[in-house]
PDB file of C-alpha atoms in Angstrom:
ATOM      1  CA  MET A1323     -46.404  44.122 -16.783  1.00  0.00           C
ATOM      2  CA  HIS A1324     -47.484  44.429 -12.743  1.00  0.00           C
ATOM      3  CA  VAL A1325     -46.068  41.877 -10.795  1.00  0.00           C
ATOM      4  CA  SER A1326     -47.360  41.103  -7.804  1.00  0.00           C
ATOM      5  CA  ASP A1327     -45.728  40.941  -4.612  1.00  0.00           C
ATOM      6  CA  SER A1328     -45.976  37.156  -4.052  1.00  0.00           C
ATOM      7  CA  GLU A1329     -44.697  37.087  -7.727  1.00  0.00           C
ATOM      8  CA  LEU A1330     -41.976  39.731  -7.028  1.00  0.00           C
ATOM      9  CA  THR A1331     -40.968  37.399  -3.989  1.00  0.00           C
ATOM     10  CA  GLN A1332     -40.637  34.403  -5.826  1.00  0.00           C
ATOM     11  CA  LEU A1333     -38.470  35.639  -8.676  1.00  0.00           C
ATOM     12  CA  MET A1334     -36.182  37.462  -5.915  1.00  0.00           C
ATOM     13  CA  ALA A1335     -36.393  34.178  -3.808  1.00  0.00           C
ATOM     14  CA  ASN A1336     -35.819  32.045  -6.818  1.00  0.00           C
ATOM     15  CA  ALA A1337     -32.719  33.909  -8.140  1.00  0.00           C
ATOM     16  CA  GLN A1338     -28.874  33.312  -8.074  1.00  0.00           C
ATOM     17  CA  VAL A1339     -27.131  35.078 -10.667  1.00  0.00           C
ATOM     18  CA  ILE A1340     -27.851  38.954 -11.551  1.00  0.00           C
ATOM     19  CA  ALA A1341     -26.291  40.397 -14.529  1.00  0.00           C
ATOM     20  CA  ALA A1342     -26.194  44.253 -13.608  1.00  0.00           C
ATOM     21  CA  VAL A1343     -26.128  46.367 -16.777  1.00  0.00           C
ATOM     22  CA  GLY A1344     -24.020  49.314 -16.567  1.00  0.00           C
ATOM     23  CA  LEU A1345     -22.757  47.962 -13.356  1.00  0.00           C
ATOM     24  CA  THR A1346     -19.141  49.966 -12.646  1.00  0.00           C
ATOM     25  CA  SER A1347     -16.874  49.645  -9.890  1.00  0.00           C
ATOM     26  CA  ASN A1348     -17.491  53.302  -8.688  1.00  0.00           C
ATOM     27  CA  PRO A1349     -19.192  52.943  -5.041  1.00  0.00           C
ATOM     28  CA  GLN A1350     -20.745  56.148  -5.248  1.00  0.00           C
ATOM     29  CA  THR A1351     -23.201  55.186  -7.795  1.00  0.00           C
ATOM     30  CA  ASP A1352     -26.980  53.521  -6.822  1.00  0.00           C
ATOM     31  CA  PRO A1353     -26.429  50.530  -9.247  1.00  0.00           C
ATOM     32  CA  TYR A1354     -23.090  49.952  -7.132  1.00  0.00           C
ATOM     33  CA  ARG A1355     -25.011  50.170  -3.725  1.00  0.00           C
ATOM     34  CA  VAL A1356     -27.531  47.495  -4.993  1.00  0.00           C
ATOM     35  CA  ALA A1357     -25.025  45.539  -6.687  1.00  0.00           C
ATOM     36  CA  SER A1358     -23.237  45.020  -3.474  1.00  0.00           C
ATOM     37  CA  TYR A1359     -26.646  44.579  -1.026  1.00  0.00           C
ATOM     38  CA  GLN A1360     -27.589  41.792  -3.775  1.00  0.00           C
ATOM     39  CA  GLN A1361     -24.072  39.843  -3.071  1.00  0.00           C
ATOM     40  CA  SER A1362     -24.520  40.559   0.616  1.00  0.00           C
ATOM     41  CA  GLN A1363     -27.523  38.780   0.288  1.00  0.00           C
ATOM     42  CA  GLY A1364     -26.035  35.662  -1.854  1.00  0.00           C
ATOM     43  CA  TYR A1365     -26.538  36.678  -5.044  1.00  0.00           C
ATOM     44  CA  ARG A1366     -23.808  36.200  -7.838  1.00  0.00           C
ATOM     45  CA  VAL A1367     -23.679  39.630  -9.296  1.00  0.00           C
ATOM     46  CA  ILE A1368     -21.807  40.020 -12.588  1.00  0.00           C
ATOM     47  CA  ALA A1369     -21.402  43.768 -14.406  1.00  0.00           C
ATOM     48  CA  VAL A1370     -22.037  43.911 -17.563  1.00  0.00           C
ATOM     49  CA  ASN A1371     -20.240  47.311 -18.913  1.00  0.00           C
ATOM     50  CA  ARG A1372     -18.174  48.084 -21.949  1.00  0.00           C
ATOM     51  CA  GLU A1373     -15.261  48.941 -19.452  1.00  0.00           C
ATOM     52  CA  GLY A1374     -13.897  45.589 -18.702  1.00  0.00           C
ATOM     53  CA  GLU A1375     -13.066  46.109 -15.194  1.00  0.00           C
ATOM     54  CA  THR A1376     -13.482  43.832 -12.186  1.00  0.00           C
ATOM     55  CA  VAL A1377     -16.461  44.998 -10.042  1.00  0.00           C
ATOM     56  CA  LEU A1378     -17.375  43.426  -6.593  1.00  0.00           C
ATOM     57  CA  GLY A1379     -14.782  40.956  -7.089  1.00  0.00           C
ATOM     58  CA  HIS A1380     -15.583  39.621 -10.361  1.00  0.00           C
ATOM     59  CA  PRO A1381     -14.551  40.472 -13.874  1.00  0.00           C
ATOM     60  CA  SER A1382     -17.300  42.151 -15.715  1.00  0.00           C
ATOM     61  CA  VAL A1383     -18.325  41.185 -19.295  1.00  0.00           C
ATOM     62  CA  GLN A1384     -19.255  43.156 -22.667  1.00  0.00           C
ATOM     63  CA  HIS A1385     -22.547  41.240 -23.133  1.00  0.00           C
ATOM     64  CA  VAL A1386     -25.406  39.246 -20.960  1.00  0.00           C
ATOM     65  CA  HIS A1387     -24.889  36.418 -23.226  1.00  0.00           C
ATOM     66  CA  ASP A1388     -20.893  36.474 -22.316  1.00  0.00           C
ATOM     67  CA  ILE A1389     -21.681  35.056 -19.150  1.00  0.00           C
ATOM     68  CA  GLN A1390     -20.952  31.347 -18.880  1.00  0.00           C
ATOM     69  CA  GLU A1391     -23.640  30.578 -16.210  1.00  0.00           C
ATOM     70  CA  PRO A1392     -27.559  30.352 -16.590  1.00  0.00           C
ATOM     71  CA  VAL A1393     -28.994  34.168 -15.816  1.00  0.00           C
ATOM     72  CA  ASP A1394     -31.874  34.589 -14.056  1.00  0.00           C
ATOM     73  CA  ILE A1395     -32.422  38.270 -13.708  1.00  0.00           C
ATOM     74  CA  VAL A1396     -30.811  41.346 -16.183  1.00  0.00           C
ATOM     75  CA  GLU A1397     -30.916  44.318 -14.330  1.00  0.00           C
ATOM     76  CA  VAL A1398     -30.683  47.200 -16.077  1.00  0.00           C
ATOM     77  CA  ALA A1399     -30.059  50.930 -13.811  1.00  0.00           C
ATOM     78  CA  GLY A1400     -29.699  54.058 -15.798  1.00  0.00           C
ATOM     79  CA  ASN A1401     -30.179  54.599 -19.338  1.00  0.00           C
ATOM     80  CA  SER A1402     -33.300  53.874 -20.978  1.00  0.00           C
ATOM     81  CA  ARG A1403     -31.677  54.172 -24.267  1.00  0.00           C
ATOM     82  CA  HIS A1404     -30.108  50.800 -24.812  1.00  0.00           C
ATOM     83  CA  VAL A1405     -33.521  49.175 -23.258  1.00  0.00           C
ATOM     84  CA  ALA A1406     -33.603  47.034 -26.820  1.00  0.00           C
ATOM     85  CA  ASP A1407     -30.283  46.074 -26.896  1.00  0.00           C
ATOM     86  CA  VAL A1408     -30.234  44.432 -23.633  1.00  0.00           C
ATOM     87  CA  VAL A1409     -33.475  42.955 -24.239  1.00  0.00           C
ATOM     88  CA  GLN A1410     -32.107  41.201 -27.043  1.00  0.00           C
ATOM     89  CA  ASP A1411     -29.217  40.019 -25.289  1.00  0.00           C
ATOM     90  CA  ALA A1412     -30.981  38.758 -22.426  1.00  0.00           C
ATOM     91  CA  ILE A1413     -33.665  36.695 -24.948  1.00  0.00           C
ATOM     92  CA  ARG A1414     -30.223  35.426 -26.700  1.00  0.00           C
ATOM     93  CA  ALA A1415     -29.127  34.257 -22.786  1.00  0.00           C
ATOM     94  CA  ASN A1416     -32.464  32.594 -22.162  1.00  0.00           C
ATOM     95  CA  ALA A1417     -32.980  34.975 -19.020  1.00  0.00           C
ATOM     96  CA  LYS A1418     -35.844  34.171 -16.953  1.00  0.00           C
ATOM     97  CA  VAL A1419     -36.561  37.997 -15.712  1.00  0.00           C
ATOM     98  CA  LEU A1420     -36.115  41.811 -17.065  1.00  0.00           C
ATOM     99  CA  TRP A1421     -35.810  44.307 -13.705  1.00  0.00           C
ATOM    100  CA  LEU A1422     -36.006  47.650 -15.239  1.00  0.00           C
ATOM    101  CA  ASP A1423     -34.824  49.995 -12.252  1.00  0.00           C
ATOM    102  CA  LYS A1424     -36.998  53.073 -11.625  1.00  0.00           C
ATOM    103  CA  GLY A1425     -36.694  55.711 -14.251  1.00  0.00           C
ATOM    104  CA  VAL A1426     -35.895  52.957 -16.871  1.00  0.00           C
ATOM    105  CA  TYR A1427     -38.667  52.917 -19.341  1.00  0.00           C
ATOM    106  CA  ASP A1428     -38.976  51.387 -23.267  1.00  0.00           C
ATOM    107  CA  PRO A1429     -42.320  50.374 -24.223  1.00  0.00           C
ATOM    108  CA  ALA A1430     -41.475  48.468 -27.139  1.00  0.00           C
ATOM    109  CA  ALA A1431     -38.714  46.611 -25.634  1.00  0.00           C
ATOM    110  CA  ILE A1432     -41.177  45.643 -22.393  1.00  0.00           C
ATOM    111  CA  ALA A1433     -43.335  44.426 -24.991  1.00  0.00           C
ATOM    112  CA  GLN A1434     -40.566  42.310 -26.782  1.00  0.00           C
ATOM    113  CA  ALA A1435     -38.962  40.747 -23.589  1.00  0.00           C
ATOM    114  CA  GLU A1436     -42.594  39.535 -22.672  1.00  0.00           C
ATOM    115  CA  GLN A1437     -43.474  38.286 -25.732  1.00  0.00           C
ATOM    116  CA  ALA A1438     -40.000  36.342 -25.864  1.00  0.00           C
ATOM    117  CA  GLY A1439     -41.296  35.201 -22.312  1.00  0.00           C
ATOM    118  CA  LEU A1440     -39.205  37.201 -19.993  1.00  0.00           C
ATOM    119  CA  LYS A1441     -41.042  38.276 -16.750  1.00  0.00           C
ATOM    120  CA  VAL A1442     -40.801  42.269 -16.540  1.00  0.00           C
ATOM    121  CA  VAL A1443     -40.208  43.757 -13.342  1.00  0.00           C
ATOM    122  CA  SER A1444     -40.696  47.674 -13.939  1.00  0.00           C
ATOM    123  CA  ASN A1445     -39.910  50.812 -11.873  1.00  0.00           C
ATOM    124  CA  LYS A1446     -38.411  49.059  -8.669  1.00  0.00           C
ATOM    125  CA  ARG A1447     -35.408  49.205  -7.283  1.00  0.00           C
ATOM    126  CA  PHE A1448     -34.500  45.639  -6.414  1.00  0.00           C
ATOM    127  CA  ASP A1449     -32.866  46.220  -2.935  1.00  0.00           C
ATOM    128  CA  VAL A1450     -35.704  48.299  -1.868  1.00  0.00           C
ATOM    129  CA  GLU A1451     -38.197  45.428  -2.708  1.00  0.00           C
ATOM    130  CA  HIS A1452     -36.068  42.543  -1.253  1.00  0.00           C
ATOM    131  CA  ARG A1453     -35.641  44.770   2.006  1.00  0.00           C
ATOM    132  CA  ARG A1454     -39.509  44.724   2.146  1.00  0.00           C
ATOM    133  CA  LEU A1455     -40.275  41.218   0.759  1.00  0.00           C
ATOM    134  CA  LEU A1456     -37.333  39.079   1.702  1.00  0.00           C
ATOM    135  CA  ALA A1457     -35.352  40.616   4.316  1.00  0.00           C
ATOM    136  CA  HIS A1458     -37.076  38.866   7.350  1.00  0.00           C
ATOM    137  CA  LYS A1459     -36.908  35.630   5.737  1.00  0.00           C
ATOM    138  CA  GLN A1460     -34.047  32.997   5.322  1.00  0.00           C
ATOM    139  CA  MET A1461     -32.700  32.658   1.867  1.00  0.00           C
TER     140      MET A1461
END
């Protein structure tokens, strides 16, 4: 499950679409700040939530597989309780990467994601890693 810095750099540099599970329109939350940063770096960020609201200028969807374009990264912030369901949805959507933010952990779901061919990044914040590895490079 360990991802090297070079693998992480490649995953972030090659990604275009990020499905942000649990992202809402509340700018006071860490997931919103991370998604805002991602968008400022040229990523298309689509909120996956049950609210049906517009987040960062894009309508949200209820499930990752509802996204009508290829998904590169499925990012999960906040709640480990739903990781298994998200993994099933990410597999169904043919996503490439499952990104679990700090504090999100489900070993069985991680094993299932890896078995299905998803690269798993765990216990890392996207914005922190992007600034550390890619902010000095042109995307």
